[in-house]
Coordinates of C-alpha atoms in Angstrom, one line a residue:
I1036 CA 25.6 36.3 12.2
L1037 CA 26.1 35.3 8.4
L1038 CA 24.9 31.8 9.3
D1039 CA 22.0 32.8 11.3
C1040 CA 20.6 35.5 9.0
G1041 CA 20.7 33.2 5.7
L1042 CA 23.3 35.4 3.9
V1043 CA 25.6 32.3 3.8
E1044 CA 23.0 30.7 1.3
W1045 CA 23.9 33.0 -1.5
I1046 CA 27.7 31.9 -1.5
D1047 CA 28.5 29.1 -3.5
V1048 CA 28.9 25.3 -2.0
E1049 CA 32.7 25.2 -1.7
E1050 CA 33.0 28.8 -0.3
R1051 CA 30.3 28.1 2.0
G1052 CA 32.0 25.0 3.2
E1053 CA 35.1 26.7 3.7
L1054 CA 33.3 29.4 5.8
L1055 CA 31.7 26.8 7.7
R1056 CA 34.8 25.0 8.6
R1057 CA 36.4 28.0 9.7
V1058 CA 33.5 28.9 11.8
G1059 CA 33.6 25.4 13.3
S1060 CA 37.3 25.8 13.8
V1061 CA 36.9 29.1 15.5
Q1062 CA 34.0 27.5 17.7
E1063 CA 36.1 24.5 18.6
G1064 CA 39.6 25.9 18.9
F1065 CA 39.3 29.4 20.4
L1066 CA 36.0 29.3 22.0
G1067 CA 35.9 25.9 23.2
D1068 CA 32.2 25.4 22.1
A1069 CA 32.1 21.8 20.8
E1070 CA 28.4 22.0 20.3
A1071 CA 28.6 25.2 18.1
A1072 CA 31.4 23.5 16.0
I1073 CA 29.5 20.6 15.5
G1074 CA 26.9 22.7 14.2
A1075 CA 29.1 24.3 11.4
Y1076 CA 30.8 21.3 10.6
A1077 CA 27.4 19.5 10.2
R1078 CA 25.9 22.1 8.1
A1079 CA 29.2 21.7 5.8
A1080 CA 28.8 18.5 5.5
R1081 CA 25.0 18.5 5.0
D1082 CA 25.6 21.0 2.1
N1083 CA 28.3 19.0 0.7
D1084 CA 28.2 15.2 1.5
T1085 CA 31.8 14.6 0.2
D1086 CA 33.3 17.2 2.6
E1087 CA 36.0 15.0 3.9
A1088 CA 37.4 17.7 6.3
A1089 CA 33.9 18.3 7.5
F1090 CA 33.4 14.7 8.5
E1091 CA 37.0 14.2 9.8
A1092 CA 36.2 17.3 12.4
L1093 CA 32.8 15.7 13.3
D1094 CA 34.7 12.5 13.9
R1095 CA 37.1 14.1 16.2
L1096 CA 34.4 16.1 18.0
Y1097 CA 31.9 13.1 18.4
V1098 CA 34.9 10.9 19.9
G1099 CA 35.7 13.6 22.3
L1100 CA 32.2 13.9 23.4
E1101 CA 31.5 10.1 23.1
R1102 CA 28.4 10.5 21.0
F1103 CA 28.8 7.1 19.4
E1104 CA 25.6 7.0 17.2
P1105 CA 26.6 10.1 15.2
L1106 CA 30.0 8.8 15.2
R1107 CA 28.9 5.6 13.5
E1108 CA 27.2 7.6 10.9
V1109 CA 30.3 9.9 10.3
L1110 CA 32.7 6.8 10.2
A1111 CA 30.3 5.2 7.8
R1112 CA 30.4 8.0 5.5
R1113 CA 33.9 8.5 5.8
V1114 CA 34.6 5.0 5.0
E1115 CA 32.3 5.6 1.6
L1116 CA 34.6 8.6 0.8
A1117 CA 38.0 7.1 1.6
G1118 CA 39.9 6.8 -1.7
D1119 CA 42.6 4.8 -0.3
R1120 CA 42.3 1.2 0.3
A1121 CA 44.2 1.5 3.8
D1122 CA 42.3 4.6 4.9
R1123 CA 39.0 2.5 4.5
V1124 CA 40.7 -0.6 6.2
G1125 CA 41.3 1.6 9.3
L1126 CA 38.3 3.6 9.5
G1127 CA 36.3 0.2 8.9
L1128 CA 38.2 -1.2 11.8
R1129 CA 37.1 1.7 14.0
L1130 CA 33.4 1.4 12.8
G1131 CA 33.4 -2.5 13.6
A1132 CA 35.0 -1.8 16.8
L1133 CA 32.6 0.9 17.8
C1134 CA 29.5 -1.0 16.5
E1135 CA 30.7 -4.1 18.6
Q1136 CA 31.8 -2.3 21.8
Q1137 CA 30.0 0.9 22.4
L1138 CA 26.7 0.6 20.4
R1139 CA 26.5 -3.3 21.2
D1140 CA 25.1 -3.7 17.5
P1141 CA 26.7 -7.0 16.1
E1142 CA 25.1 -6.8 12.9
R1143 CA 26.3 -3.5 12.0
A1144 CA 29.8 -4.7 13.5
I1145 CA 29.7 -7.7 11.2
E1146 CA 28.8 -5.5 8.2
A1147 CA 31.6 -3.2 9.1
Y1148 CA 34.2 -6.0 9.5
R1149 CA 33.0 -7.7 6.2
R1150 CA 33.6 -4.6 4.4
V1151 CA 37.1 -4.3 5.8
L1152 CA 37.7 -7.7 4.5
D1153 CA 36.6 -6.6 1.1
D1154 CA 39.5 -4.3 1.0
D1155 CA 42.0 -6.6 3.0
A1156 CA 41.2 -10.2 2.9
A1157 CA 44.1 -11.0 5.2
S1158 CA 43.0 -8.3 8.1
V1159 CA 43.7 -10.6 11.2
T1160 CA 42.0 -7.7 13.3
A1161 CA 38.7 -8.1 11.3
T1162 CA 38.7 -12.1 11.1
T1163 CA 39.1 -12.4 14.7
A1164 CA 36.7 -9.9 15.7
L1165 CA 34.2 -11.6 13.3
G1166 CA 34.9 -14.8 14.8
G1167 CA 34.1 -13.6 18.3
L1168 CA 30.7 -11.9 16.8
F1169 CA 29.9 -15.2 15.0
E1170 CA 30.3 -16.9 18.2
R1171 CA 28.3 -14.6 20.6
S1172 CA 25.5 -14.5 18.2
G1173 CA 25.3 -18.3 17.6
K1174 CA 25.8 -17.9 13.9
W1175 CA 27.6 -21.5 13.8
P1176 CA 28.1 -22.1 10.0
E1177 CA 29.6 -18.3 9.7
L1178 CA 32.0 -19.2 12.6
I1179 CA 33.1 -22.5 11.1
E1180 CA 34.1 -20.7 7.8
N1181 CA 36.0 -17.9 9.9
L1182 CA 37.7 -20.7 11.9
R1183 CA 39.0 -22.3 8.8
Q1184 CA 40.0 -18.8 7.3
Q1185 CA 41.9 -18.0 10.5
A1186 CA 43.7 -21.7 10.5
A1187 CA 44.7 -20.8 6.9
V1188 CA 46.5 -17.7 7.9
A1189 CA 47.6 -18.9 11.4
V1190 CA 51.4 -18.1 12.0
T1191 CA 52.2 -21.0 14.3
E1192 CA 51.2 -24.8 13.7
S1193 CA 49.8 -24.5 17.6
E1194 CA 47.4 -21.9 16.6
R1195 CA 46.3 -23.7 13.7
V1196 CA 45.7 -26.7 15.7
H1197 CA 43.7 -24.8 18.1
L1198 CA 41.4 -23.2 15.6
R1199 CA 40.8 -26.2 13.9
H1200 CA 40.0 -28.1 17.1
R1201 CA 37.8 -25.4 18.2
A1202 CA 36.1 -25.6 14.4
G1203 CA 35.5 -29.3 15.5
E1204 CA 34.0 -28.6 18.7
V1205 CA 31.5 -26.2 16.9
L1206 CA 30.6 -28.7 14.7
E1207 CA 30.0 -31.7 17.0
R1208 CA 28.3 -29.7 19.7
E1209 CA 26.7 -26.5 18.0
I1210 CA 26.0 -27.9 14.7
G1211 CA 25.7 -31.8 15.5
D1212 CA 27.6 -32.8 12.6
V1213 CA 29.8 -35.6 14.0
T1214 CA 31.3 -36.7 10.7
E1215 CA 32.5 -33.1 9.6
A1216 CA 33.8 -32.8 13.1
I1217 CA 35.8 -36.0 13.2
E1218 CA 37.2 -34.6 10.0
M1219 CA 38.1 -31.5 11.2
Y1220 CA 39.8 -33.0 14.7
R1221 CA 41.8 -35.1 12.0
E1222 CA 43.1 -31.8 10.4
A1223 CA 43.8 -30.5 13.7
L1224 CA 45.9 -33.6 14.6
S1225 CA 47.6 -34.0 11.2

């Protein structure tokens, strides 16, 4: 009733956020009304765009309801809010996978994975995902650079050989740079 009649507007933003999160929690947990819970949490997030608890609750609800576009927006905001590098990486990987797999939006997926690499340049998950996206999108120069990066951090020699050979194939077949391809094949054999 407080929410509907506008009385909540008289409460300061922090207290209002707490009230809205409690309303959302009751709607979600006790009444099983995910829609009403989303409404309360979204209002808390709209009133205070740094309300991590509200964004976390929206994340959980959107995942459960498989609402991928609003989930993308929430994850993007959570990445921005995350103060801890490991949290940003984890959220960024989720965002990249969501954009790639559920939303079929390779450009946003690429952007998310690149952002992960800004925080963790050694992220094998992000680097590998980017390689697949570059290949499927026909972004050959980016794929070559990605394959070189993967080869540089590859754990086994056979993995390094495979990645360098694949880079040689892309240089030869997709880019048409036979000279560079030969050099890459040499690196693979050395």
